[in-house]
Each structure stands twice: as C-alpha cells, then as structure tokens.
mmCIF file of C-alpha atoms in Angstrom:
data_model
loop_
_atom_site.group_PDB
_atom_site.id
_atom_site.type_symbol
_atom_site.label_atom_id
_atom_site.label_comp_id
_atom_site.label_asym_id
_atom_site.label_seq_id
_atom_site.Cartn_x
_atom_site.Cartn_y
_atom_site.Cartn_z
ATOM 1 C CA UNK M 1 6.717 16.750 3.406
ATOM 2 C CA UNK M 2 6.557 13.292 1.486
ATOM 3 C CA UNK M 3 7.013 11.360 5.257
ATOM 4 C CA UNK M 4 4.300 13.118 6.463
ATOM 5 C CA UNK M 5 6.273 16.705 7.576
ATOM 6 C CA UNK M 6 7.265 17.211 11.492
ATOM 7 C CA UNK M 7 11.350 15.763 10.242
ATOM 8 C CA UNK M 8 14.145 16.609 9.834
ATOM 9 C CA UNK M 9 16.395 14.520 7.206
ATOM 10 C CA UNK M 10 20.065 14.517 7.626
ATOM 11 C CA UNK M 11 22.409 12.808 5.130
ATOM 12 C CA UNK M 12 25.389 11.033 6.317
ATOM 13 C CA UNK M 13 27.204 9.438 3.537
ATOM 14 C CA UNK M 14 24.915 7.228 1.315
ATOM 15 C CA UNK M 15 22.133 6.741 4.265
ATOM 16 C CA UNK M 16 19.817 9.651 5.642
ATOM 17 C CA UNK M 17 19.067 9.847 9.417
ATOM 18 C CA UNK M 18 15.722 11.018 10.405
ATOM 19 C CA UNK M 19 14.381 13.257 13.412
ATOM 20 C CA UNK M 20 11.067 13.821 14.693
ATOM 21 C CA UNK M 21 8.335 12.466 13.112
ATOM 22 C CA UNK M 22 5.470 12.195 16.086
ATOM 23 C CA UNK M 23 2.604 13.649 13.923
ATOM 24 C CA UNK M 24 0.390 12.048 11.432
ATOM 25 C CA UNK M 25 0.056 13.428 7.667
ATOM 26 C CA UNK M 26 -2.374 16.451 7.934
ATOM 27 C CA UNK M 27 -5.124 16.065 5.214
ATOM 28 C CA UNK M 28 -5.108 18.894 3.107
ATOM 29 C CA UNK M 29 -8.694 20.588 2.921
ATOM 30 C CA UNK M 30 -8.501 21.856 -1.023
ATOM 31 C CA UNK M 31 -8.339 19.608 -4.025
ATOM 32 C CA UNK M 32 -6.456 21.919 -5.924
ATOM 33 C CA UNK M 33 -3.429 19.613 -6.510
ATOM 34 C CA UNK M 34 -5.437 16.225 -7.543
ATOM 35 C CA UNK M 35 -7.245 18.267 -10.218
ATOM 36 C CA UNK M 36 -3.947 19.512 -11.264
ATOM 37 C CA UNK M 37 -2.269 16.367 -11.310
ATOM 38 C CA UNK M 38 -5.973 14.643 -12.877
ATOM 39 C CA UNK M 39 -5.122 16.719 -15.494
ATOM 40 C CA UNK M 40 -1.672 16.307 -16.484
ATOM 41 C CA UNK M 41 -1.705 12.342 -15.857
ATOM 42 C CA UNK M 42 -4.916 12.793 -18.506
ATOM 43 C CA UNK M 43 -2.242 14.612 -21.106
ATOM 44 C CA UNK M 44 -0.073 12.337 -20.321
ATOM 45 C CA UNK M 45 -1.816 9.650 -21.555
ATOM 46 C CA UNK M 46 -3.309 11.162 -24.676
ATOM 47 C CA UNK M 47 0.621 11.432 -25.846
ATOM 48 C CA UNK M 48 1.373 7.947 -24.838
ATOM 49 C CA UNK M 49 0.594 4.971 -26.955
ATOM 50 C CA UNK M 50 0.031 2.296 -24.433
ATOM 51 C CA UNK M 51 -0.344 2.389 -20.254
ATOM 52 C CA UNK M 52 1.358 -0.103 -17.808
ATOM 53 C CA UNK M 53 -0.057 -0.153 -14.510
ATOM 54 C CA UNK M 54 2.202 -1.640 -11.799
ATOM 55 C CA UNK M 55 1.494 -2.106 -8.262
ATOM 56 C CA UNK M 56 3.692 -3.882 -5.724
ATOM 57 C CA UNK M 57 5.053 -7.780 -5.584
ATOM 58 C CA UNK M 58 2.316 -9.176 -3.618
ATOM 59 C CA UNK M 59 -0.454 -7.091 -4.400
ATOM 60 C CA UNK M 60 -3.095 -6.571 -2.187
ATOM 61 C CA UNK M 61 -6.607 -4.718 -2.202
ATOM 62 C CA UNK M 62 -5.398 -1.185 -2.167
ATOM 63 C CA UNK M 63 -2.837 -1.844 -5.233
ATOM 64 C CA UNK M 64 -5.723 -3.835 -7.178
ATOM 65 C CA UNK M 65 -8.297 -1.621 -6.623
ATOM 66 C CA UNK M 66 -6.033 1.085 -7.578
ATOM 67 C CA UNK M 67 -5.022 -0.060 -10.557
ATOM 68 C CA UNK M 68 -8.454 -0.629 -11.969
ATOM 69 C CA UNK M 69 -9.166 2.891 -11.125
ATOM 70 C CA UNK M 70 -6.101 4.156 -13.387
ATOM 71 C CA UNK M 71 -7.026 1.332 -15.874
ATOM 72 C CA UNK M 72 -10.708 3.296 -15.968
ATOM 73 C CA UNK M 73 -8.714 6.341 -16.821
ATOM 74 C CA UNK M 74 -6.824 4.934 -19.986
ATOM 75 C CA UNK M 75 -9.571 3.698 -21.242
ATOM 76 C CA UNK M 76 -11.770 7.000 -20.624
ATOM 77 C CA UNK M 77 -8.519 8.660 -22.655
ATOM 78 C CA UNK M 78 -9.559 6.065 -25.210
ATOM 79 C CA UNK M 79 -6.013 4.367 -24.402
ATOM 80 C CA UNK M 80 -5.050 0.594 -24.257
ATOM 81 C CA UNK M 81 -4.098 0.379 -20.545
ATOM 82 C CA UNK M 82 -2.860 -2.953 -19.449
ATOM 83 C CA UNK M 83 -2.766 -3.964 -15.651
ATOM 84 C CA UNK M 84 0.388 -5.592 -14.779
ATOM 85 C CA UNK M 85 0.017 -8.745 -12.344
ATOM 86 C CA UNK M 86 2.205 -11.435 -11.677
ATOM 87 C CA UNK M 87 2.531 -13.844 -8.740
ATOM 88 C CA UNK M 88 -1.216 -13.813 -7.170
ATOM 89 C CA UNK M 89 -1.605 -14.273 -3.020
ATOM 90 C CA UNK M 90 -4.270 -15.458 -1.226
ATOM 91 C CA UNK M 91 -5.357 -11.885 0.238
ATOM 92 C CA UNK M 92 -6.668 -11.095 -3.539
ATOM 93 C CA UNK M 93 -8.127 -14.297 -4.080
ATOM 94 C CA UNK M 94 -11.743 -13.741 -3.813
ATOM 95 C CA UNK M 95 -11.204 -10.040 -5.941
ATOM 96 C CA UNK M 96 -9.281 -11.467 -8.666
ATOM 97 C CA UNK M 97 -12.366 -14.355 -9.049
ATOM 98 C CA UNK M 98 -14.272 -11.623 -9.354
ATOM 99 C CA UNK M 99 -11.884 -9.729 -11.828
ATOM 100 C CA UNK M 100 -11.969 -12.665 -13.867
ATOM 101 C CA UNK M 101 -15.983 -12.966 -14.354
ATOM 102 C CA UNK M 102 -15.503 -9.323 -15.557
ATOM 103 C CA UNK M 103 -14.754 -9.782 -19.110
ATOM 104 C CA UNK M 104 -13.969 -5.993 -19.782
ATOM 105 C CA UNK M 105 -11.386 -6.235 -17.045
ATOM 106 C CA UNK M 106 -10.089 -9.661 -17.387
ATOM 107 C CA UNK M 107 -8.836 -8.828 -20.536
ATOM 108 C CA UNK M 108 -6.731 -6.133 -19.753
ATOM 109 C CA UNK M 109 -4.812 -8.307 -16.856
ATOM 110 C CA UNK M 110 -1.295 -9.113 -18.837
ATOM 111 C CA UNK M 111 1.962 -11.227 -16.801
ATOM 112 C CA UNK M 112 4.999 -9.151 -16.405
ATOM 113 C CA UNK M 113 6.551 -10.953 -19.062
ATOM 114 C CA UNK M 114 3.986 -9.596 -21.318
ATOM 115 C CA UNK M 115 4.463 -6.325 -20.116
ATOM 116 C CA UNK M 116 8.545 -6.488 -21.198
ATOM 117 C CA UNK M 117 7.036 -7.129 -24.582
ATOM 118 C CA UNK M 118 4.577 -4.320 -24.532
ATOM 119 C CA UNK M 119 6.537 -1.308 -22.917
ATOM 120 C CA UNK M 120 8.587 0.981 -25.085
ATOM 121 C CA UNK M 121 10.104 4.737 -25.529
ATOM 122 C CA UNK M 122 6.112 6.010 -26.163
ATOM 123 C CA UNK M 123 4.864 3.865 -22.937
ATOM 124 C CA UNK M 124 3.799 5.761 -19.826
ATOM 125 C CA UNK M 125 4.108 3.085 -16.263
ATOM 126 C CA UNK M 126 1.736 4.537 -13.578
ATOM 127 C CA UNK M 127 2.905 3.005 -10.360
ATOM 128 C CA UNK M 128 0.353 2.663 -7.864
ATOM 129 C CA UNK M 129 0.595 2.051 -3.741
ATOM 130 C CA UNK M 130 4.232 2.148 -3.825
ATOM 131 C CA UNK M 131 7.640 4.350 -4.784
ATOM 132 C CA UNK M 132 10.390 1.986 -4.681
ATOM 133 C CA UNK M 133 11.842 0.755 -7.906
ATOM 134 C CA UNK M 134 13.025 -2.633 -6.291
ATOM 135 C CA UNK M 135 9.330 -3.142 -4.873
ATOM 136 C CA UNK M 136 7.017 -3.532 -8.316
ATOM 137 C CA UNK M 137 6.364 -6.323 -10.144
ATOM 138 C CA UNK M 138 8.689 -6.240 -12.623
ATOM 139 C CA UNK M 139 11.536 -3.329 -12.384
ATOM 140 C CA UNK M 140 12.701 -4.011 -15.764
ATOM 141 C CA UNK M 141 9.722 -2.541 -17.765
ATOM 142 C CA UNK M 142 10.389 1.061 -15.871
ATOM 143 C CA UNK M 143 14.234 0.686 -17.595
ATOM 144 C CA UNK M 144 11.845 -0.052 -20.691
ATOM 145 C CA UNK M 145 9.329 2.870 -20.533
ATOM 146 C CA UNK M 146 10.854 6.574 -20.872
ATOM 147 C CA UNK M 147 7.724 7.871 -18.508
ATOM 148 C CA UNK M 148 6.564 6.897 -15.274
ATOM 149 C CA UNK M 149 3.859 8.256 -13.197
ATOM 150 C CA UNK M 150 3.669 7.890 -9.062
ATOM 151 C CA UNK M 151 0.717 7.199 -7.317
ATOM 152 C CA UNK M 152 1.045 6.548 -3.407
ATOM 153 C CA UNK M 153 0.473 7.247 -0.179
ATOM 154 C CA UNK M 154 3.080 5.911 1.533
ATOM 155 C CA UNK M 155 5.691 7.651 3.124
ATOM 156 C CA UNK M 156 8.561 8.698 1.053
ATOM 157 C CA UNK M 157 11.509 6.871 1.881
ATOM 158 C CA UNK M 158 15.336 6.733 0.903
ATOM 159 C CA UNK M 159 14.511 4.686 -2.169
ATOM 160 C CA UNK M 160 12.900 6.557 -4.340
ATOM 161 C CA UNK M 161 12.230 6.540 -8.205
ATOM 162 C CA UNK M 162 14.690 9.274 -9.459
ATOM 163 C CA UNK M 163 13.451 10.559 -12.666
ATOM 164 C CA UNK M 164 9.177 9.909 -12.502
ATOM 165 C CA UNK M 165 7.455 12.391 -14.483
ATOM 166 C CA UNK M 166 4.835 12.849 -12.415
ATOM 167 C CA UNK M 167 4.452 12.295 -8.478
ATOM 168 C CA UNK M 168 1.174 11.893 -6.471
ATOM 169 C CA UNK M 169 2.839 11.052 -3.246
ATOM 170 C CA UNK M 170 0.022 11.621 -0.348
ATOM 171 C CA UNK M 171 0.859 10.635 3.103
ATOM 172 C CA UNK M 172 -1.972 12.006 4.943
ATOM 173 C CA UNK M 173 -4.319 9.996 2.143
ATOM 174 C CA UNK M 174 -5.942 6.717 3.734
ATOM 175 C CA UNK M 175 -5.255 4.253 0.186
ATOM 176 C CA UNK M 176 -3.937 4.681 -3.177
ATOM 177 C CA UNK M 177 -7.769 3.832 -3.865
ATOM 178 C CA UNK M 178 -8.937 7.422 -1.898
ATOM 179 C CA UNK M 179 -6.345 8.736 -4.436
ATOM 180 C CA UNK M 180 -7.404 7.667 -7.555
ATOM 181 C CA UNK M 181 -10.646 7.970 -7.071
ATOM 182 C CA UNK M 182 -9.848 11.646 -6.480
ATOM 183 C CA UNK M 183 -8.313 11.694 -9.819
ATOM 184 C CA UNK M 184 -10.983 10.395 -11.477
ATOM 185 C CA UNK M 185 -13.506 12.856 -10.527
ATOM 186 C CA UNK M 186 -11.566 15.584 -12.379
ATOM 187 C CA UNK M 187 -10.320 13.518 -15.206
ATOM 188 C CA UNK M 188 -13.615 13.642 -17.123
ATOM 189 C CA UNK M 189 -16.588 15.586 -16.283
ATOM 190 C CA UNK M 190 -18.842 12.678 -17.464
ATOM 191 C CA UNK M 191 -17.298 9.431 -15.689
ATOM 192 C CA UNK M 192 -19.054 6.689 -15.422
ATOM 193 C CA UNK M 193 -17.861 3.790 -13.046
ATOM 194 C CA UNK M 194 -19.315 0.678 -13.404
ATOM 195 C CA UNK M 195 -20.519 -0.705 -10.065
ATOM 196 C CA UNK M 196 -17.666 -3.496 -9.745
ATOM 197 C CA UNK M 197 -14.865 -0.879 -10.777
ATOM 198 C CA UNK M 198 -16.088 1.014 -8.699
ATOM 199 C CA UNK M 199 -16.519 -2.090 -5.916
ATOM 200 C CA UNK M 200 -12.686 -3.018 -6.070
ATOM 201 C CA UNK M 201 -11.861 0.810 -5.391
ATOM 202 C CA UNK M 202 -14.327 0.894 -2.138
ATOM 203 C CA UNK M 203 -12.325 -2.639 -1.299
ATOM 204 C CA UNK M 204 -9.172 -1.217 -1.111
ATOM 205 C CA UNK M 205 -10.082 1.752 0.777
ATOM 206 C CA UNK M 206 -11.943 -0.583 3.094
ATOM 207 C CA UNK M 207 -8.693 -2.760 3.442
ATOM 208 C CA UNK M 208 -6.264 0.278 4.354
ATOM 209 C CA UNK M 209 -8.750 1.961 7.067
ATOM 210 C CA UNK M 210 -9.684 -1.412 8.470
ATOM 211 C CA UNK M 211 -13.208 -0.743 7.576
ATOM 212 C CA UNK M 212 -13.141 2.779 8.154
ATOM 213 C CA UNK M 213 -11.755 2.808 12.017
ATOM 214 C CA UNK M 214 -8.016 3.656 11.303
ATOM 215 C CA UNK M 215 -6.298 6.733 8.904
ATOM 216 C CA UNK M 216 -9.613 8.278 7.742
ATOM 217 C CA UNK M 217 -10.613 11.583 6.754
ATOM 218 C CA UNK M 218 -13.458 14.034 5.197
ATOM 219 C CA UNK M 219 -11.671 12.764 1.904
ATOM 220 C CA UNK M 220 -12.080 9.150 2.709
ATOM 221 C CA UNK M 221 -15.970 9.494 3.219
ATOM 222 C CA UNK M 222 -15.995 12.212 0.269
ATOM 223 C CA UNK M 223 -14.107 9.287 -2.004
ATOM 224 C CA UNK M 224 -16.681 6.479 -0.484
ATOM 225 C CA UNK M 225 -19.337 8.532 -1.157
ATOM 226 C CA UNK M 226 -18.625 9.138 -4.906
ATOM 227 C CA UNK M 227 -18.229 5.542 -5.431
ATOM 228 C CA UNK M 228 -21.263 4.418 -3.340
ATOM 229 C CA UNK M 229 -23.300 6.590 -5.890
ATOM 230 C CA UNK M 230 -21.822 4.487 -8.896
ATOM 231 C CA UNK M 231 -23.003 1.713 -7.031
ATOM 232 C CA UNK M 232 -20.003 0.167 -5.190
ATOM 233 C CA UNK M 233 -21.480 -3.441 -3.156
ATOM 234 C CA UNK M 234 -20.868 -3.209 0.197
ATOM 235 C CA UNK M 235 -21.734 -6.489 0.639
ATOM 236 C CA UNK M 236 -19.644 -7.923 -2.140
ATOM 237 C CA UNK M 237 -16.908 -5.670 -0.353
ATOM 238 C CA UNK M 238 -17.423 -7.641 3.056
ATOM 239 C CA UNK M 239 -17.475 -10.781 0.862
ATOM 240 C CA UNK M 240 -14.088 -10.481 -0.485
ATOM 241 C CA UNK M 241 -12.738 -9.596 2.936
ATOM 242 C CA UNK M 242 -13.579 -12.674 4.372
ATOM 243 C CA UNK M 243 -11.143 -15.457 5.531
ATOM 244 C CA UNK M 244 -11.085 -19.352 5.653
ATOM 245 C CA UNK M 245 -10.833 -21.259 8.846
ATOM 246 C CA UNK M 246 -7.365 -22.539 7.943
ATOM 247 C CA UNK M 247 -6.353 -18.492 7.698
ATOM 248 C CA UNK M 248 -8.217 -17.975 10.770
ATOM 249 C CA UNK M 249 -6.215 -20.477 12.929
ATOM 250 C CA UNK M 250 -2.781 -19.664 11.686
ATOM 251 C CA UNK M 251 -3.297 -16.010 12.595
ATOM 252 C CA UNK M 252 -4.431 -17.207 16.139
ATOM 253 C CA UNK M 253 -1.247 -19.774 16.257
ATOM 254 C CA UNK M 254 0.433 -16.493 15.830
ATOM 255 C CA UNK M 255 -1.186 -14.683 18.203
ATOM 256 C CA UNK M 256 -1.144 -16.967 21.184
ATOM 257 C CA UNK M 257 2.804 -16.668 21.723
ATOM 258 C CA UNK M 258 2.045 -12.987 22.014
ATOM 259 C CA UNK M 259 3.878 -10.684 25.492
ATOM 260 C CA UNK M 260 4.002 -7.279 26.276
ATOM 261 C CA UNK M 261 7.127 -5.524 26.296
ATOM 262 C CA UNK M 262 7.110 -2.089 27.791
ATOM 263 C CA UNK M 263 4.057 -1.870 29.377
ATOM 264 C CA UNK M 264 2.809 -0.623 25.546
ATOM 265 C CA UNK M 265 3.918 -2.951 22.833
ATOM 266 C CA UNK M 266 2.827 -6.350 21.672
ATOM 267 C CA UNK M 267 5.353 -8.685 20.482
ATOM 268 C CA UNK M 268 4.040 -12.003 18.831
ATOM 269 C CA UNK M 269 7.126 -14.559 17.508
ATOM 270 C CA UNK M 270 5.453 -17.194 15.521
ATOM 271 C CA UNK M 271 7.397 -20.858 15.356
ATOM 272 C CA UNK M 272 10.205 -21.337 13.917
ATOM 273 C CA UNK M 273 9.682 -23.537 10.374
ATOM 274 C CA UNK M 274 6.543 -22.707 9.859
ATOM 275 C CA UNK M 275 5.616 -20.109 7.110
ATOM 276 C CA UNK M 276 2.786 -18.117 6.775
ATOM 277 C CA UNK M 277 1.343 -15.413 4.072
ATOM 278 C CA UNK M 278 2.341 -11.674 4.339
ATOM 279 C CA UNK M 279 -1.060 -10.888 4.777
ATOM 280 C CA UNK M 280 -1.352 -12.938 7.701
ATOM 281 C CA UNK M 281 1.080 -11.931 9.407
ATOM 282 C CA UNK M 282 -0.230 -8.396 8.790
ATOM 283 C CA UNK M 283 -3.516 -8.974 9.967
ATOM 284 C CA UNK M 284 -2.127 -10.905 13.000
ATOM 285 C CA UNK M 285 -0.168 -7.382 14.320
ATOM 286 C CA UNK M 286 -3.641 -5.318 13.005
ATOM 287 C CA UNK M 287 -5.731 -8.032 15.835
ATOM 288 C CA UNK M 288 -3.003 -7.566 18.639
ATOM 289 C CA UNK M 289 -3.865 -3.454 18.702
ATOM 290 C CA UNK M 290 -7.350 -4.380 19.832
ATOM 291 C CA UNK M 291 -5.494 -5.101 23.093
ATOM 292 C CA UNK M 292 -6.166 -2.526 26.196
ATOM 293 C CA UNK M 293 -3.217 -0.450 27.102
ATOM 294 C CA UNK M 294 -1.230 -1.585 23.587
ATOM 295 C CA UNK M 295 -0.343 2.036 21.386
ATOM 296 C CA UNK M 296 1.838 -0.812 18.972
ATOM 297 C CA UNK M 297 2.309 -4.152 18.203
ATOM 298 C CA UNK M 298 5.302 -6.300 16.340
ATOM 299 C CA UNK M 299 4.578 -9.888 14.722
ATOM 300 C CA UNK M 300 7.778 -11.984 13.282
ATOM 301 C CA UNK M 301 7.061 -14.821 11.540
ATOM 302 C CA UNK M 302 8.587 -16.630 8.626
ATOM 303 C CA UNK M 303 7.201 -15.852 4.962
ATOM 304 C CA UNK M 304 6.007 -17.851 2.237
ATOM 305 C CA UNK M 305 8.580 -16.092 -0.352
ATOM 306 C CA UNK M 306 11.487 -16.713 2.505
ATOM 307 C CA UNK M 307 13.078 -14.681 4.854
ATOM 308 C CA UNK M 308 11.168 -13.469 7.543
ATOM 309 C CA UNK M 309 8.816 -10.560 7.537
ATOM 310 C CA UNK M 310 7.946 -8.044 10.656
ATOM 311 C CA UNK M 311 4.552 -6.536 10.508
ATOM 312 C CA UNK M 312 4.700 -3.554 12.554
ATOM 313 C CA UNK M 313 1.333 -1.617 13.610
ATOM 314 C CA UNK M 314 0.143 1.026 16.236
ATOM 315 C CA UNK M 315 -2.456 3.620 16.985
ATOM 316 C CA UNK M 316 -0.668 7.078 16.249
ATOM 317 C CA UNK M 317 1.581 7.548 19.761
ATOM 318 C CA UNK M 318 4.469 5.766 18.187
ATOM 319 C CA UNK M 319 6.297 6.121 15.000
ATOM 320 C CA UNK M 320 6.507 2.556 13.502
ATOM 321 C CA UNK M 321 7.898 3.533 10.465
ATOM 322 C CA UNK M 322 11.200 5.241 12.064
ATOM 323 C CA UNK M 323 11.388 1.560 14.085
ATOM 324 C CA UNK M 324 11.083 -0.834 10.511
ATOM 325 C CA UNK M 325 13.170 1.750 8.557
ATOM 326 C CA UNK M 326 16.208 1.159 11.212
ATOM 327 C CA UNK M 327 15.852 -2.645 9.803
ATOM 328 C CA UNK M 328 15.737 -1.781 6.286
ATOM 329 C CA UNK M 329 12.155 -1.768 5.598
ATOM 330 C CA UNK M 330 9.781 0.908 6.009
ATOM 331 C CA UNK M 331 5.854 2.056 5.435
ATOM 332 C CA UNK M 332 3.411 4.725 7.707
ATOM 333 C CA UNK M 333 3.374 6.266 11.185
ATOM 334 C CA UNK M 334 0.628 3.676 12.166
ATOM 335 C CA UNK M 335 1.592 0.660 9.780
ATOM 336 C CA UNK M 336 5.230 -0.289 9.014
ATOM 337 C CA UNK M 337 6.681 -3.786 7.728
ATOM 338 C CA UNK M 338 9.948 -5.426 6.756
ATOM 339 C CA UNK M 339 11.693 -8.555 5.106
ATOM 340 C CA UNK M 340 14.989 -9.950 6.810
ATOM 341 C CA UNK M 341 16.836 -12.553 5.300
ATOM 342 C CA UNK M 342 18.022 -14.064 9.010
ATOM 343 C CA UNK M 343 15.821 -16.472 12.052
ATOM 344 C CA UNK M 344 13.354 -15.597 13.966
ATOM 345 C CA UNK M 345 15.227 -15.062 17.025
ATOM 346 C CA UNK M 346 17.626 -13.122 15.348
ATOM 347 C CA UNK M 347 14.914 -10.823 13.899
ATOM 348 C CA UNK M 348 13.383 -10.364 17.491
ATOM 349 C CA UNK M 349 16.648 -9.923 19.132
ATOM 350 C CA UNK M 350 17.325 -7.346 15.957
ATOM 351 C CA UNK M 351 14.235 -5.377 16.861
ATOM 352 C CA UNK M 352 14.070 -5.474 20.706
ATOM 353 C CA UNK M 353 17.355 -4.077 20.055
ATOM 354 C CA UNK M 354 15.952 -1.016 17.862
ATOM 355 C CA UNK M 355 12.962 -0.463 20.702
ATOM 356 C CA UNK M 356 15.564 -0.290 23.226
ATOM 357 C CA UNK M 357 17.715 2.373 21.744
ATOM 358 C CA UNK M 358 14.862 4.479 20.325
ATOM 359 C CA UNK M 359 13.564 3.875 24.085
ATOM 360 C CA UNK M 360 16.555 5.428 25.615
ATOM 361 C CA UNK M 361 16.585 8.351 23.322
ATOM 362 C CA UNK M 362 13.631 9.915 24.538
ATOM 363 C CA UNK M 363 10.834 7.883 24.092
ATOM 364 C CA UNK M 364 9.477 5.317 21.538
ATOM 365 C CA UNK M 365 7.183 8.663 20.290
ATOM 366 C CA UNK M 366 9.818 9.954 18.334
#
C-alpha cells in the first residue's frame, strides 16, 4: 500500500522484485488518518525540545514549501523548529530570495553543520518529500536524533528509514505541500498562515501538479483552497516559477536530440560534456509529454553534482517508477528519476535495455 497498492513484493535475497503496479494511488475520501497523525506529530513535538526539518539534497519547491509548513507547526507548539538547508540550486532561487526578505523565516534557516550541533537524544527530525536515509541533507543528524517523523508522498521503496516514529507516507497525495497543509488544519483549531507561508506551500503544490494538470485530486483543490483563503499570491507563485533565457535554451538543446522509440516513448540524450541542473533535465522530460501519441518520455543528460541523471515522466499508461527502480533509482507511477555514475551512452544503452525486457514481458504497462 506505500507504492500505491495493485503489487505484489517478492524478496529474493537482499533485493525485492515487484509485480503489477498499472494503477495510480487512489485518494482516500476521509481525513481520518491526517487528523490522527496532526495530532500525534503535535504531541510529539510538545515532548521534544527542538525540531529539525530535513528535506532532500537538492531541494526543490515541494520540499521547501513543505518544510515551512512543518516549521509553522513548531512554532504554533511554541517549539524552536529549525529548517535544515544546505547546498541551494537554481530551481529555489527566486523562493529562497523571497525566504530571505522574510525575517521570521530567515532566521530559522540553519546549514547542516549547524544542525549536527543542534540535534540530540530530546530532538524530533521531520523528514519531508522523501524516505530514504541516504537522500536528506545530512544523514548524520537522524544517527543524532532518537525520533524521526516521515512526511512523503512518494512511493515507498526498498530503502526505507527503519525505526521512524511516525510515518505519513501518501502515494495517491499530489506534494508533500497537499500533505502538510492537511496537517495543519487539524493541528490547531485557530491557525493562522501568513500569506507568504502560506505562498511557498501553494508553490510547491503548483510545482508537483504542473500547475494543477497532472496528479490532482478533491484534496489538492480542498488544500489550495485553504491556503488561497490565508492569502497565498498566485502571482508571486507564477513569479517564482519562472525561468531565465539561459535555462530556457539548455532545456531546448536537450530537447532537440529528442526520437521516439516504440511508437510511445520519448527519448532525449543530451551531449556528452555538457552538464546541466537536475531540474532541467526534469523539466526537459515534463515538455517532451506534451508530444501527441507520447504516454512517457526519458531525458539523460549529465548533472551538475556528476554522474548522470535520467528524468523519467509519463501520463499514467506506464509505470515509470518500476523502469528507474531496475537502474537503482526510483520515484511515482507518472514521475521517476535516477543518478548513474557511468556515460551517456552507457546510461541509454542501460535503459533501452530495461524498456526492452519490460517490453517483452507483457507490455511496458506493467
């Protein structure tokens, strides 16, 4: 049920093997469980002397936004909550400037070496928009803290924190943002968002459902709703999501050595030597789905961090999550991604590989 149900697992040694898998997350219609879980993440935090909120290396809008949201929640449990951010990318430029004129948020933003100092047997870590231990910004401060708290909605994979206290893992949920603004509603009957907390929140979800198109539900318009009412800027939200003309080209350099293979899929190999953000490469695989006839699309490219990352995208007929996780990576149904430490032609000869056995095994579907 944390990948979404529709699977069978099957463990073979130290690695599982996965069936099935065709159908989306179904949203669940009752609220029950976030008020439950609103409410034990709020004791929680009242017997905890200081929270560490940790997102993923290479944060982006959905892991920010989040963040703030649980940062909102400390501070409502009249806690010192500290947001932990290291290396900064150029996808959270813009909404870290604006983080910054914040003074009541800026000063909560601490380094991950800070964080070492900070975290102790009394801490509580909330993780937010990601599960895997070898993924957040710095591992070292979970070894540090005695409790940690999960809040994703990714699909559970084979690395998984063993021994979190408390797990809000929700596949079918569009952003960690649509989560914790969930959790917010029942954490206090009285909250009050200010109108840029409640801004970043809106941002993320905006990021993760391209603007609403992709992976949305009643929730995601209930949780867009509640912010919109705290005052959430739209406009500052398209603001933030726009990109320079340098960005703009390198995603269409990308894009130009695009070809079909299948019939179905898009597969875009950028040039050798030249590197390009994550989030570029991202949004590069996002722009090949607009494509008629395309149900997924693949783009390899080299990374600024080195080693080469494969965004992996598609509309809901294909699994690309199954596809990435046979390279070592891993993600959603509908938006998938891994790093490989080889070339470029060896990571496209890797995965046209992987597409051609899943192909001959019944269809890419499964």
């Amino acid at each position: 049920l944390g990948r979404g149900g529709d699977q069978a697992a099957v463990k073979r040694g130290e690695r599982m093997v996965l069936y099935g898998g065709r159908s989306n997350a179904v949203e669940k219609r009752t609220r029950v469980r976030a008020r439950v879980i609103s409410h034990a993440l709020r004791d929680l935090m009242r017997a905890s002397d200081k929270i560490l909120i940790m997102g993923h290396r290479m944060p982006d809008m959905d892991a920010v936004g989040a963040a703030i949201g649980v940062l909102k929640m400390a501070q409502i449990a009249k806690k010192d909550g500290y947001i932990v951010l290291g290396e900064e990318n150029p996808g959270i430029a813009r909404l870290m400037a604006e983080v910054r004129r914040q003074e009541s948020l800026a000063k909560w933003i601490i380094s991950p070496e800070q964080a070492m100092q900070i975290a102790g047997d009394r801490s509580l870590v909330v993780l937010v928009d990601t599960h895997k231990p070898s993924m957040v910004e710095e591992p070292k401060v979970l070894e540090l803290a005695s409790r940690v708290v999960i809040v994703d909605h990714h699909r559970r994979g084979e690395e998984f924190l063993r021994d979190a206290m408390l797990v809000y893992l929700e596949p079918y949920a569009s952003s960690t943002c649509e989560l914790v603004t969930e959790l917010l509603q029942y954490f206090d009957e009285n909250v009050v968002l200010q109108p840029f907390e409640a801004t970043a929140l809106l941002a993320g979800i905006s990021v993760d459902t391209k603007s609403f198109s992709l992976r949305t539900g009643a929730r995601t318009f209930e949780a867009a709703s509640f912010l919109r009412r705290h005052g959430a800027d739209m406009s500052l939200v398209q603001n933030m999501l726009k990109e320079d003309l340098d960005h703009f080209r390198g995603k269409m350099e990308i894009i130009r050595g695009a070809y079909v293979h299948q019939d179905r899929i898009a597969i875009a190999r950028a040039e050798p030597g030249r590197k390009y953000p994550q989030l570029l490469i991202a949004q590069a695989a996002d722009a090949l789905l607009g494509i008629s006839n395309i149900q997924a699309s693949f783009v390899i490219a080299e990374r600024l961090d080195g080693g080469v990352g494969i965004s992996a995208r598609s509309l809901g007929q294909m699994n690309v999550q199954v596809i990435m996780e046979r390279l070592g990576g891993g993600g959603h149904l509908t938006n998938a991604a891994v790093r490989l430490d080889v070339p470029v032609e060896e990571a496209e000869m890797l995965l046209l590989g992987v597409l051609e056995e899943i192909s001959e095994k019944k269809g890419l579907s499964e």
